[in-house]
């Protein structure tokens, strides 16, 4: 913990990243306290109002408060992104462990992973969403599958380097089962690269969800999410630019914060960078 | 000598082609007389028309690019009422009749019509020498095959089909329609551009499969012929060099049609901002249906001009009366009670120039305008809605509403109205899909409770397609059907008004088969150098031209 504190003090960009991410997450969680309006509260008479003290980010074409929608949209976007990370890391970890530890499974699993990575991620996700239909669960499944190979490759390559280590040999010679070696001896050592990957996948997931929702195949159009707000606002870009500027800024700030935080964590957790 | 001989031959050929194309003889139908009177009465407009044609000749352009709102699911006009298909179809196909600028029925492929005194027997003489795009001459055999299919496939056709006893071919240029009961709206049905009774050659009808007529058989007699369709990229039409135009002055869809472009290209552009900007930058010459919020921007733009069409259509919610919660009339009345039309229309159209709160199925500008059922429209009474809903078996199951962003107003109305429905106790599940999906889904009674729709400018309430029990939503009710029969058989305008007033109050607003939200007017945008463009509600691109 002391090391982590030192790292944040030493690497100002990581500290800024942490502050940005914390601020966004806090705002999303405390949306109900920060705004007087619910995201679906319509007042058509107040449509397309510019930002003011009453409506900090203005109003949309239905007269809904944009500040409220961006905050509640953050909840949906961050929730979706979080579960995409859980899905991608979960599946990537299992496939990576098996591929890295069992040579025979390696060629099969990694060819499948290569196959998935051969498609541009967003194209693959659009294809899957087209087949499954727009819903939050489907976004998680689609983007979870798209980002799984990234984690699997990192985990596999790490295991390839440690599986021949002496402490693994020692465990094996003492009669430890594969499952014990994998989960008790190898997995804890993969923690650092997984955490770093997870932080980057989080930022990719936010962008991915926004892109899918923007294209109309992500989170259902009736729910607020940053991608949906952007999508609805782009029609009014010339007459009500705030409808695209604020959700766009929110995405940018969150992704920037996550990337800065991820860079800092990578530097902190990678022993070679410490030197 | 040679020169004199060749000139003589040329003169003979011109004479043959003119007489063949014109069909020979003067038209005696009252409709065409009306057109002739209109055009003769308006001497200035005739001069203007001639000037426009001269200008068009000197400004002949290779291509006109039109940004349309989406991809046509089919190009077969008998298969769908989808606006995109119909609009492309106007240029390829022609019907026996069409409508002029004042919404009168006028002949197109028909030359002359005789109606029996009891309005049950129509004898239609066809124009002679009219060629299809495949070079074949149109005859009564083609008309018979096309009309039979139109009656079978389209909702307007089905209205005629209900009273049609038989179609008979007397000779190559005469078709006779025998009805089981009197009707005064037969030519109106055949004339109306949406779900048009387009005449295909018999071979096209024979080639039709379950999914409609294959694209290589999309052949008509119109001024443009089908050339190429690349899904999601474009539909291209080519000028039909052998087109046989009518002789009357152009008026709406009626009269003389002149193709001033070698090629018409319809490009699906789903975003209205892109359609608007595309016209502004010169990428397209016409961008249809843009957000009314863009009116000021278009007006300020140096390269484009707003096109406002008033009246245009009215948006509606169509309720599934065959299955689900809205099979119960109380639930339908509950839904109607909770709606605030002003909110919905304001959100959908923004600028008050483009919408009007009005309960009438016929626009204020038309005959048979009615205020019947006015008190049931625009109630916004949530408590009444809750009370009515409590009388039904509804237990909070999802009310599935299919809507689309292809027509942004449909989506916006769905967003606002679904919120009002939630306030009244409905559990609404709004599904946003493309329009082509809606035109498929709406035929499956188990798939939805509501779908977003809109009613085009309709010349007579007796031909409103969604009053028919076969139309999606399935309004099956013999009593109201009988009332429509009475309306369509009644020639006296005053009696017709009385019947329609009663129908609108008792059935349209009392039984709530669908819910009209209000009138709306269309904003499209066109290039400033697109001249002689007709701003009627059924957009077409013959007779207009690009000024260089």
Short mmCIF file of N, CA and C in Angstrom, two decimals, chain A residues 38 40-48 61-64 69 134 213-214 216 220-223 228 231-232 234-239, chain B residues 271-273 276-277 291 293-294 297 342-351 405 411-413 415-419 422 430-432:
data_model
loop_
_atom_site.label_atom_id
_atom_site.label_comp_id
_atom_site.label_asym_id
_atom_site.label_seq_id
_atom_site.Cartn_x
_atom_site.Cartn_y
_atom_site.Cartn_z
N UNK A 38 -34.79 13.42 -13.21
CA UNK A 38 -34.55 12.03 -13.59
C UNK A 38 -34.21 12.02 -15.08
N UNK A 40 -35.33 10.44 -17.58
CA UNK A 40 -36.44 10.30 -18.54
C UNK A 40 -37.49 11.39 -18.38
N UNK A 41 -37.25 12.33 -17.47
CA UNK A 41 -38.25 13.38 -17.22
C UNK A 41 -38.30 14.35 -18.40
N UNK A 42 -39.45 14.37 -19.06
CA UNK A 42 -39.56 15.19 -20.27
C UNK A 42 -40.33 16.48 -20.01
N UNK A 43 -39.90 17.50 -20.68
CA UNK A 43 -40.64 18.75 -20.69
C UNK A 43 -40.43 19.35 -22.08
N UNK A 44 -41.32 18.96 -22.97
CA UNK A 44 -41.10 19.27 -24.38
C UNK A 44 -41.00 20.78 -24.62
N UNK A 45 -41.66 21.55 -23.76
CA UNK A 45 -41.60 23.01 -23.92
C UNK A 45 -40.16 23.51 -23.76
N UNK A 46 -39.34 22.74 -23.03
CA UNK A 46 -37.95 23.17 -22.78
C UNK A 46 -36.95 22.46 -23.68
N UNK A 47 -37.38 22.05 -24.86
CA UNK A 47 -36.47 21.27 -25.70
C UNK A 47 -35.33 22.13 -26.26
N UNK A 48 -34.18 21.48 -26.37
CA UNK A 48 -32.98 22.07 -26.97
C UNK A 48 -32.56 23.39 -26.32
N UNK A 61 -33.71 16.94 -27.28
CA UNK A 61 -34.88 17.25 -28.13
C UNK A 61 -36.21 16.92 -27.47
N UNK A 62 -36.18 16.19 -26.35
CA UNK A 62 -37.41 15.91 -25.62
C UNK A 62 -37.54 16.80 -24.38
N UNK A 63 -36.61 17.74 -24.23
CA UNK A 63 -36.62 18.61 -23.05
C UNK A 63 -36.10 17.90 -21.80
N UNK A 64 -35.37 16.81 -21.99
CA UNK A 64 -34.80 16.11 -20.83
C UNK A 64 -33.48 16.77 -20.44
N UNK A 69 -28.94 12.98 -17.77
CA UNK A 69 -28.80 11.85 -18.70
C UNK A 69 -27.34 11.41 -18.82
N UNK A 134 -30.21 -5.69 -29.98
CA UNK A 134 -29.66 -4.77 -28.99
C UNK A 134 -30.19 -5.00 -27.58
N UNK A 213 -23.60 1.55 -29.40
CA UNK A 213 -24.84 2.28 -29.13
C UNK A 213 -25.02 3.41 -30.13
N UNK A 214 -23.93 4.05 -30.49
CA UNK A 214 -23.99 5.13 -31.49
C UNK A 214 -24.54 4.61 -32.81
N UNK A 216 -26.55 2.19 -33.08
CA UNK A 216 -27.91 1.69 -32.90
C UNK A 216 -27.99 0.20 -32.65
N UNK A 220 -30.12 -0.60 -25.71
CA UNK A 220 -31.37 -0.16 -26.34
C UNK A 220 -31.51 1.36 -26.34
N UNK A 221 -32.00 1.88 -27.46
CA UNK A 221 -32.02 3.33 -27.67
C UNK A 221 -32.79 4.08 -26.59
N UNK A 222 -33.70 3.39 -25.91
CA UNK A 222 -34.53 4.10 -24.93
C UNK A 222 -33.81 4.28 -23.60
N UNK A 223 -32.69 3.57 -23.38
CA UNK A 223 -31.93 3.73 -22.13
C UNK A 223 -30.82 4.76 -22.35
N UNK A 228 -25.66 6.28 -26.80
CA UNK A 228 -27.01 6.64 -27.23
C UNK A 228 -27.23 8.15 -27.22
N UNK A 231 -25.52 9.54 -30.13
CA UNK A 231 -26.23 9.18 -31.36
C UNK A 231 -27.44 10.08 -31.58
N UNK A 232 -28.20 10.31 -30.51
CA UNK A 232 -29.39 11.16 -30.65
C UNK A 232 -29.01 12.62 -30.87
N UNK A 234 -26.31 13.83 -32.41
CA UNK A 234 -25.55 14.21 -33.61
C UNK A 234 -26.44 14.87 -34.67
N UNK A 235 -27.74 14.55 -34.63
CA UNK A 235 -28.67 15.17 -35.59
C UNK A 235 -28.72 16.69 -35.35
N UNK A 236 -28.50 17.05 -34.09
CA UNK A 236 -28.62 18.48 -33.71
C UNK A 236 -27.26 19.13 -33.53
N UNK A 237 -26.22 18.52 -34.09
CA UNK A 237 -24.87 19.01 -33.85
C UNK A 237 -24.72 20.48 -34.23
N UNK A 238 -25.43 20.89 -35.28
CA UNK A 238 -25.28 22.27 -35.72
C UNK A 238 -26.12 23.25 -34.90
N UNK A 239 -27.27 22.80 -34.43
CA UNK A 239 -28.12 23.76 -33.70
C UNK A 239 -28.05 23.57 -32.19
N UNK B 271 -29.37 9.01 -42.16
CA UNK B 271 -29.29 10.18 -41.27
C UNK B 271 -29.78 11.43 -41.98
N UNK B 272 -30.74 12.11 -41.37
CA UNK B 272 -31.27 13.29 -42.05
C UNK B 272 -30.26 14.44 -42.11
N UNK B 273 -29.37 14.52 -41.11
CA UNK B 273 -28.35 15.58 -41.15
C UNK B 273 -27.43 15.35 -42.36
N UNK B 276 -29.28 16.42 -45.46
CA UNK B 276 -29.29 17.89 -45.58
C UNK B 276 -27.93 18.40 -46.04
N UNK B 277 -26.87 17.94 -45.35
CA UNK B 277 -25.53 18.41 -45.70
C UNK B 277 -25.15 17.96 -47.11
N UNK B 291 -35.14 16.67 -40.51
CA UNK B 291 -35.74 17.15 -39.27
C UNK B 291 -36.24 18.59 -39.45
N UNK B 293 -36.40 20.68 -37.32
CA UNK B 293 -35.52 21.59 -36.57
C UNK B 293 -34.45 22.21 -37.47
N UNK B 294 -34.29 21.65 -38.66
CA UNK B 294 -33.24 22.15 -39.55
C UNK B 294 -33.74 23.22 -40.51
N UNK B 297 -31.61 26.32 -40.76
CA UNK B 297 -30.30 26.05 -41.36
C UNK B 297 -30.40 25.94 -42.88
N UNK B 342 -50.07 17.02 -27.90
CA UNK B 342 -49.27 18.24 -28.06
C UNK B 342 -47.80 17.94 -27.73
N UNK B 343 -47.59 17.23 -26.61
CA UNK B 343 -46.22 16.86 -26.20
C UNK B 343 -45.55 16.00 -27.26
N UNK B 344 -46.30 15.00 -27.72
CA UNK B 344 -45.73 14.06 -28.70
C UNK B 344 -45.36 14.79 -29.99
N UNK B 345 -46.28 15.62 -30.48
CA UNK B 345 -46.05 16.27 -31.76
C UNK B 345 -44.96 17.34 -31.66
N UNK B 346 -44.91 18.02 -30.51
CA UNK B 346 -43.89 19.05 -30.30
C UNK B 346 -42.51 18.40 -30.29
N UNK B 347 -42.41 17.27 -29.57
CA UNK B 347 -41.13 16.57 -29.51
C UNK B 347 -40.73 16.06 -30.89
N UNK B 348 -41.72 15.60 -31.64
CA UNK B 348 -41.42 15.00 -32.94
C UNK B 348 -41.06 16.03 -34.00
N UNK B 349 -41.73 17.18 -33.97
CA UNK B 349 -41.57 18.11 -35.08
C UNK B 349 -41.03 19.48 -34.69
N UNK B 350 -40.95 19.75 -33.37
CA UNK B 350 -40.31 20.97 -32.90
C UNK B 350 -41.02 22.23 -33.36
N UNK B 351 -40.67 22.68 -34.52
CA UNK B 351 -41.19 23.92 -35.06
C UNK B 351 -42.71 23.81 -35.34
N UNK B 405 -36.02 4.59 -36.32
CA UNK B 405 -35.37 5.89 -36.46
C UNK B 405 -35.25 6.28 -37.93
N UNK B 411 -39.90 7.56 -33.97
CA UNK B 411 -39.13 7.22 -32.77
C UNK B 411 -39.41 8.23 -31.66
N UNK B 412 -39.42 9.51 -32.01
CA UNK B 412 -39.61 10.54 -30.98
C UNK B 412 -41.00 10.43 -30.36
N UNK B 413 -42.00 10.18 -31.20
CA UNK B 413 -43.35 10.00 -30.66
C UNK B 413 -43.38 8.78 -29.74
N UNK B 415 -40.95 7.59 -27.94
CA UNK B 415 -40.26 7.91 -26.68
C UNK B 415 -41.20 8.67 -25.74
N UNK B 416 -41.86 9.70 -26.27
CA UNK B 416 -42.71 10.53 -25.42
C UNK B 416 -43.98 9.77 -25.01
N UNK B 417 -44.62 9.14 -25.98
CA UNK B 417 -45.89 8.45 -25.68
C UNK B 417 -45.66 7.26 -24.75
N UNK B 418 -44.53 6.57 -24.90
CA UNK B 418 -44.29 5.41 -24.03
C UNK B 418 -44.12 5.86 -22.58
N UNK B 419 -43.57 7.06 -22.40
CA UNK B 419 -43.44 7.60 -21.04
C UNK B 419 -44.84 7.88 -20.45
N UNK B 422 -46.38 4.66 -19.52
CA UNK B 422 -45.83 4.13 -18.26
C UNK B 422 -46.52 4.79 -17.07
N UNK B 430 -40.06 -0.61 -25.89
CA UNK B 430 -39.91 0.01 -27.21
C UNK B 430 -38.76 -0.67 -27.96
N UNK B 431 -39.06 -1.24 -29.10
CA UNK B 431 -38.04 -1.89 -29.93
C UNK B 431 -37.76 -0.98 -31.12
N UNK B 432 -36.50 -0.54 -31.23
CA UNK B 432 -36.13 0.36 -32.33
C UNK B 432 -35.46 -0.47 -33.43
#
